[in-house]
Amino acid sequence: MKKLYTPDGNVQEIKINKSLYGKNTELAEKNLELLNQHNILAIDILGSIGSGKTSIIQQLVGKLHQKYRTAAIAGDITTTIDADRIKNRGAEVLQINTDGGCHLDANLVRIGLEALDLKSFDLILIENVGNLICPGGFPVGAHQRIVVVSTTEGPYMIIKHPYIFKDASVVIINKIDLAEAMEVDLEQLKKDALKIKPNIEVVFTNARTGHGIPELIKSLKINEK
Ligand code: MG
Ligand code: ZN
């Protein structure tokens, strides 16, 4: 069963009315329109399980929620672990459980957006399901897409997944404190990303300590919307 956990603690079953299924890209455009009507910036955050997406969101929420009214939509196959982690940092969080679905799509994100009081937010961070393959084919209607990779995923993470980086504005290379132990060359990872997309921003972080988070915020161009 697909479930939605709202910020006020309610759990709803998500029933997908088949007639709602249009082309994902059209639904994504409608989501973007809705966000623009409310002057909200939305960022779709992709990355494998364990790459550090939730930790990055925790850091961003911690740094931004005083200035920008921030909500997060956390997508996971099951559990509310991520929503609980992010809530602790001061954002309103919706958890979407996809019940086996390996990505969020524009329709699920729409259901999430409709469950939020959009007048109350300036920034929405969307944590996609942990997976670097198929979310690439399902835009959700965010303004920007960022991809988190971790040094613990080894040296070939970027060159093996070129498609996901083509639509991204920022790649975060996380867990840089472990690069040496993993024998991963950070500059090579950066080169790999720039080879796929010459204008992508590359940011090095350690999400546990907050290293690199100010640079990440700069690269998101949040002020410009
Ligand atoms: Mg997570
Ligand atoms: Zn999928």
PDB file of N, CA and C in Angstrom, residues 156-204:
ATOM      1  N   TYR A 156      33.780   4.596  -9.740  1.00  0.00           N
ATOM      2  CA  TYR A 156      33.146   4.607 -11.069  1.00  0.00           C
ATOM      3  C   TYR A 156      31.687   5.052 -11.049  1.00  0.00           C
ATOM      4  N   MET A 157      31.256   5.538  -9.874  1.00  0.00           N
ATOM      5  CA  MET A 157      29.843   5.870  -9.695  1.00  0.00           C
ATOM      6  C   MET A 157      29.351   6.866 -10.744  1.00  0.00           C
ATOM      7  N   ILE A 158      30.154   7.833 -11.076  1.00  0.00           N
ATOM      8  CA  ILE A 158      29.684   8.886 -11.985  1.00  0.00           C
ATOM      9  C   ILE A 158      29.765   8.428 -13.436  1.00  0.00           C
ATOM     10  N   ILE A 159      30.897   7.875 -13.829  1.00  0.00           N
ATOM     11  CA  ILE A 159      30.987   7.502 -15.262  1.00  0.00           C
ATOM     12  C   ILE A 159      30.028   6.387 -15.631  1.00  0.00           C
ATOM     13  N   LYS A 160      29.609   5.598 -14.649  1.00  0.00           N
ATOM     14  CA  LYS A 160      28.682   4.507 -14.985  1.00  0.00           C
ATOM     15  C   LYS A 160      27.223   4.956 -15.062  1.00  0.00           C
ATOM     16  N   HIS A 161      26.923   6.167 -14.610  1.00  0.00           N
ATOM     17  CA  HIS A 161      25.531   6.646 -14.609  1.00  0.00           C
ATOM     18  C   HIS A 161      25.410   7.989 -15.326  1.00  0.00           C
ATOM     19  N   PRO A 162      25.843   8.067 -16.575  1.00  0.00           N
ATOM     20  CA  PRO A 162      25.892   9.394 -17.219  1.00  0.00           C
ATOM     21  C   PRO A 162      24.530  10.073 -17.328  1.00  0.00           C
ATOM     22  N   TYR A 163      23.466   9.299 -17.508  1.00  0.00           N
ATOM     23  CA  TYR A 163      22.169   9.931 -17.821  1.00  0.00           C
ATOM     24  C   TYR A 163      21.651  10.780 -16.669  1.00  0.00           C
ATOM     25  N   ILE A 164      21.846  10.269 -15.463  1.00  0.00           N
ATOM     26  CA  ILE A 164      21.284  10.958 -14.305  1.00  0.00           C
ATOM     27  C   ILE A 164      21.952  12.331 -14.100  1.00  0.00           C
ATOM     28  N   PHE A 165      23.200  12.467 -14.549  1.00  0.00           N
ATOM     29  CA  PHE A 165      23.900  13.736 -14.330  1.00  0.00           C
ATOM     30  C   PHE A 165      23.582  14.779 -15.395  1.00  0.00           C
ATOM     31  N   LYS A 166      23.104  14.314 -16.559  1.00  0.00           N
ATOM     32  CA  LYS A 166      22.819  15.258 -17.646  1.00  0.00           C
ATOM     33  C   LYS A 166      21.730  16.255 -17.268  1.00  0.00           C
ATOM     34  N   ASP A 167      20.755  15.827 -16.465  1.00  0.00           N
ATOM     35  CA  ASP A 167      19.647  16.708 -16.085  1.00  0.00           C
ATOM     36  C   ASP A 167      19.871  17.367 -14.729  1.00  0.00           C
ATOM     37  N   ALA A 168      21.047  17.181 -14.163  1.00  0.00           N
ATOM     38  CA  ALA A 168      21.294  17.722 -12.823  1.00  0.00           C
ATOM     39  C   ALA A 168      22.058  19.038 -12.924  1.00  0.00           C
ATOM     40  N   SER A 169      21.789  19.935 -11.977  1.00  0.00           N
ATOM     41  CA  SER A 169      22.538  21.192 -11.962  1.00  0.00           C
ATOM     42  C   SER A 169      23.735  21.109 -11.014  1.00  0.00           C
ATOM     43  N   VAL A 170      23.642  20.199 -10.037  1.00  0.00           N
ATOM     44  CA  VAL A 170      24.710  20.092  -9.040  1.00  0.00           C
ATOM     45  C   VAL A 170      24.980  18.615  -8.759  1.00  0.00           C
ATOM     46  N   VAL A 171      26.234  18.249  -8.646  1.00  0.00           N
ATOM     47  CA  VAL A 171      26.567  16.933  -8.099  1.00  0.00           C
ATOM     48  C   VAL A 171      27.312  17.148  -6.790  1.00  0.00           C
ATOM     49  N   ILE A 172      26.823  16.461  -5.767  1.00  0.00           N
ATOM     50  CA  ILE A 172      27.457  16.525  -4.451  1.00  0.00           C
ATOM     51  C   ILE A 172      28.296  15.268  -4.293  1.00  0.00           C
ATOM     52  N   ILE A 173      29.576  15.434  -4.021  1.00  0.00           N
ATOM     53  CA  ILE A 173      30.422  14.274  -3.729  1.00  0.00           C
ATOM     54  C   ILE A 173      30.595  14.261  -2.221  1.00  0.00           C
ATOM     55  N   ASN A 174      29.942  13.296  -1.595  1.00  0.00           N
ATOM     56  CA  ASN A 174      29.796  13.269  -0.133  1.00  0.00           C
ATOM     57  C   ASN A 174      30.757  12.252   0.489  1.00  0.00           C
ATOM     58  N   LYS A 175      30.892  12.356   1.787  1.00  0.00           N
ATOM     59  CA  LYS A 175      31.769  11.482   2.573  1.00  0.00           C
ATOM     60  C   LYS A 175      33.225  11.617   2.103  1.00  0.00           C
ATOM     61  N   ILE A 176      33.642  12.868   1.897  1.00  0.00           N
ATOM     62  CA  ILE A 176      35.007  13.074   1.403  1.00  0.00           C
ATOM     63  C   ILE A 176      36.044  12.655   2.443  1.00  0.00           C
ATOM     64  N   ASP A 177      35.618  12.592   3.711  1.00  0.00           N
ATOM     65  CA  ASP A 177      36.551  12.152   4.755  1.00  0.00           C
ATOM     66  C   ASP A 177      36.955  10.687   4.561  1.00  0.00           C
ATOM     67  N   LEU A 178      36.173   9.949   3.786  1.00  0.00           N
ATOM     68  CA  LEU A 178      36.469   8.526   3.579  1.00  0.00           C
ATOM     69  C   LEU A 178      37.157   8.252   2.242  1.00  0.00           C
ATOM     70  N   ALA A 179      37.443   9.306   1.491  1.00  0.00           N
ATOM     71  CA  ALA A 179      37.984   9.127   0.135  1.00  0.00           C
ATOM     72  C   ALA A 179      39.287   8.330   0.138  1.00  0.00           C
ATOM     73  N   GLU A 180      40.150   8.682   1.082  1.00  0.00           N
ATOM     74  CA  GLU A 180      41.454   8.026   1.084  1.00  0.00           C
ATOM     75  C   GLU A 180      41.312   6.535   1.397  1.00  0.00           C
ATOM     76  N   ALA A 181      40.523   6.230   2.408  1.00  0.00           N
ATOM     77  CA  ALA A 181      40.316   4.824   2.768  1.00  0.00           C
ATOM     78  C   ALA A 181      39.684   4.047   1.613  1.00  0.00           C
ATOM     79  N   MET A 182      38.841   4.735   0.843  1.00  0.00           N
ATOM     80  CA  MET A 182      38.168   4.074  -0.280  1.00  0.00           C
ATOM     81  C   MET A 182      39.030   4.094  -1.541  1.00  0.00           C
ATOM     82  N   GLU A 183      40.203   4.740  -1.445  1.00  0.00           N
ATOM     83  CA  GLU A 183      41.083   4.897  -2.605  1.00  0.00           C
ATOM     84  C   GLU A 183      40.343   5.515  -3.786  1.00  0.00           C
ATOM     85  N   VAL A 184      39.595   6.554  -3.465  1.00  0.00           N
ATOM     86  CA  VAL A 184      38.846   7.287  -4.488  1.00  0.00           C
ATOM     87  C   VAL A 184      39.504   8.649  -4.682  1.00  0.00           C
ATOM     88  N   ASP A 185      39.741   8.989  -5.943  1.00  0.00           N
ATOM     89  CA  ASP A 185      40.366  10.259  -6.287  1.00  0.00           C
ATOM     90  C   ASP A 185      39.264  11.301  -6.516  1.00  0.00           C
ATOM     91  N   LEU A 186      39.154  12.241  -5.587  1.00  0.00           N
ATOM     92  CA  LEU A 186      38.052  13.217  -5.654  1.00  0.00           C
ATOM     93  C   LEU A 186      38.113  14.045  -6.935  1.00  0.00           C
ATOM     94  N   GLU A 187      39.316  14.442  -7.322  1.00  0.00           N
ATOM     95  CA  GLU A 187      39.434  15.269  -8.530  1.00  0.00           C
ATOM     96  C   GLU A 187      39.021  14.492  -9.777  1.00  0.00           C
ATOM     97  N   GLN A 188      39.283  13.190  -9.757  1.00  0.00           N
ATOM     98  CA  GLN A 188      38.865  12.369 -10.897  1.00  0.00           C
ATOM     99  C   GLN A 188      37.332  12.300 -10.965  1.00  0.00           C
ATOM    100  N   LEU A 189      36.687  12.161  -9.803  1.00  0.00           N
ATOM    101  CA  LEU A 189      35.215  12.148  -9.790  1.00  0.00           C
ATOM    102  C   LEU A 189      34.674  13.455 -10.360  1.00  0.00           C
ATOM    103  N   LYS A 190      35.305  14.545  -9.969  1.00  0.00           N
ATOM    104  CA  LYS A 190      34.876  15.848 -10.479  1.00  0.00           C
ATOM    105  C   LYS A 190      35.050  15.917 -12.002  1.00  0.00           C
ATOM    106  N   LYS A 191      36.192  15.446 -12.475  1.00  0.00           N
ATOM    107  CA  LYS A 191      36.436  15.436 -13.926  1.00  0.00           C
ATOM    108  C   LYS A 191      35.396  14.593 -14.644  1.00  0.00           C
ATOM    109  N   ASP A 192      35.056  13.454 -14.048  1.00  0.00           N
ATOM    110  CA  ASP A 192      34.054  12.571 -14.678  1.00  0.00           C
ATOM    111  C   ASP A 192      32.723  13.306 -14.823  1.00  0.00           C
ATOM    112  N   ALA A 193      32.339  14.048 -13.784  1.00  0.00           N
ATOM    113  CA  ALA A 193      31.057  14.770 -13.826  1.00  0.00           C
ATOM    114  C   ALA A 193      31.102  15.868 -14.890  1.00  0.00           C
ATOM    115  N   LEU A 194      32.225  16.588 -14.936  1.00  0.00           N
ATOM    116  CA  LEU A 194      32.332  17.707 -15.887  1.00  0.00           C
ATOM    117  C   LEU A 194      32.405  17.217 -17.330  1.00  0.00           C
ATOM    118  N   LYS A 195      32.907  16.001 -17.492  1.00  0.00           N
ATOM    119  CA  LYS A 195      32.965  15.418 -18.837  1.00  0.00           C
ATOM    120  C   LYS A 195      31.542  15.124 -19.329  1.00  0.00           C
ATOM    121  N   ILE A 196      30.692  14.673 -18.423  1.00  0.00           N
ATOM    122  CA  ILE A 196      29.298  14.375 -18.792  1.00  0.00           C
ATOM    123  C   ILE A 196      28.533  15.671 -19.014  1.00  0.00           C
ATOM    124  N   LYS A 197      28.780  16.648 -18.150  1.00  0.00           N
ATOM    125  CA  LYS A 197      28.050  17.915 -18.226  1.00  0.00           C
ATOM    126  C   LYS A 197      28.986  19.051 -17.832  1.00  0.00           C
ATOM    127  N   PRO A 198      29.536  19.745 -18.827  1.00  0.00           N
ATOM    128  CA  PRO A 198      30.586  20.736 -18.523  1.00  0.00           C
ATOM    129  C   PRO A 198      30.144  21.847 -17.576  1.00  0.00           C
ATOM    130  N   ASN A 199      28.857  22.179 -17.517  1.00  0.00           N
ATOM    131  CA  ASN A 199      28.459  23.282 -16.642  1.00  0.00           C
ATOM    132  C   ASN A 199      27.839  22.812 -15.319  1.00  0.00           C
ATOM    133  N   ILE A 200      28.012  21.533 -14.988  1.00  0.00           N
ATOM    134  CA  ILE A 200      27.458  21.069 -13.709  1.00  0.00           C
ATOM    135  C   ILE A 200      28.327  21.619 -12.569  1.00  0.00           C
ATOM    136  N   GLU A 201      27.686  21.967 -11.459  1.00  0.00           N
ATOM    137  CA  GLU A 201      28.444  22.412 -10.281  1.00  0.00           C
ATOM    138  C   GLU A 201      28.840  21.178  -9.485  1.00  0.00           C
ATOM    139  N   VAL A 202      30.074  21.116  -9.065  1.00  0.00           N
ATOM    140  CA  VAL A 202      30.544  19.986  -8.266  1.00  0.00           C
ATOM    141  C   VAL A 202      30.883  20.500  -6.865  1.00  0.00           C
ATOM    142  N   VAL A 203      30.287  19.902  -5.860  1.00  0.00           N
ATOM    143  CA  VAL A 203      30.514  20.340  -4.484  1.00  0.00           C
ATOM    144  C   VAL A 203      30.965  19.143  -3.652  1.00  0.00           C
ATOM    145  N   PHE A 204      32.022  19.316  -2.891  1.00  0.00           N
ATOM    146  CA  PHE A 204      32.518  18.258  -2.005  1.00  0.00           C
ATOM    147  C   PHE A 204      31.966  18.481  -0.600  1.00  0.00           C
TER     148      PHE A 204
END
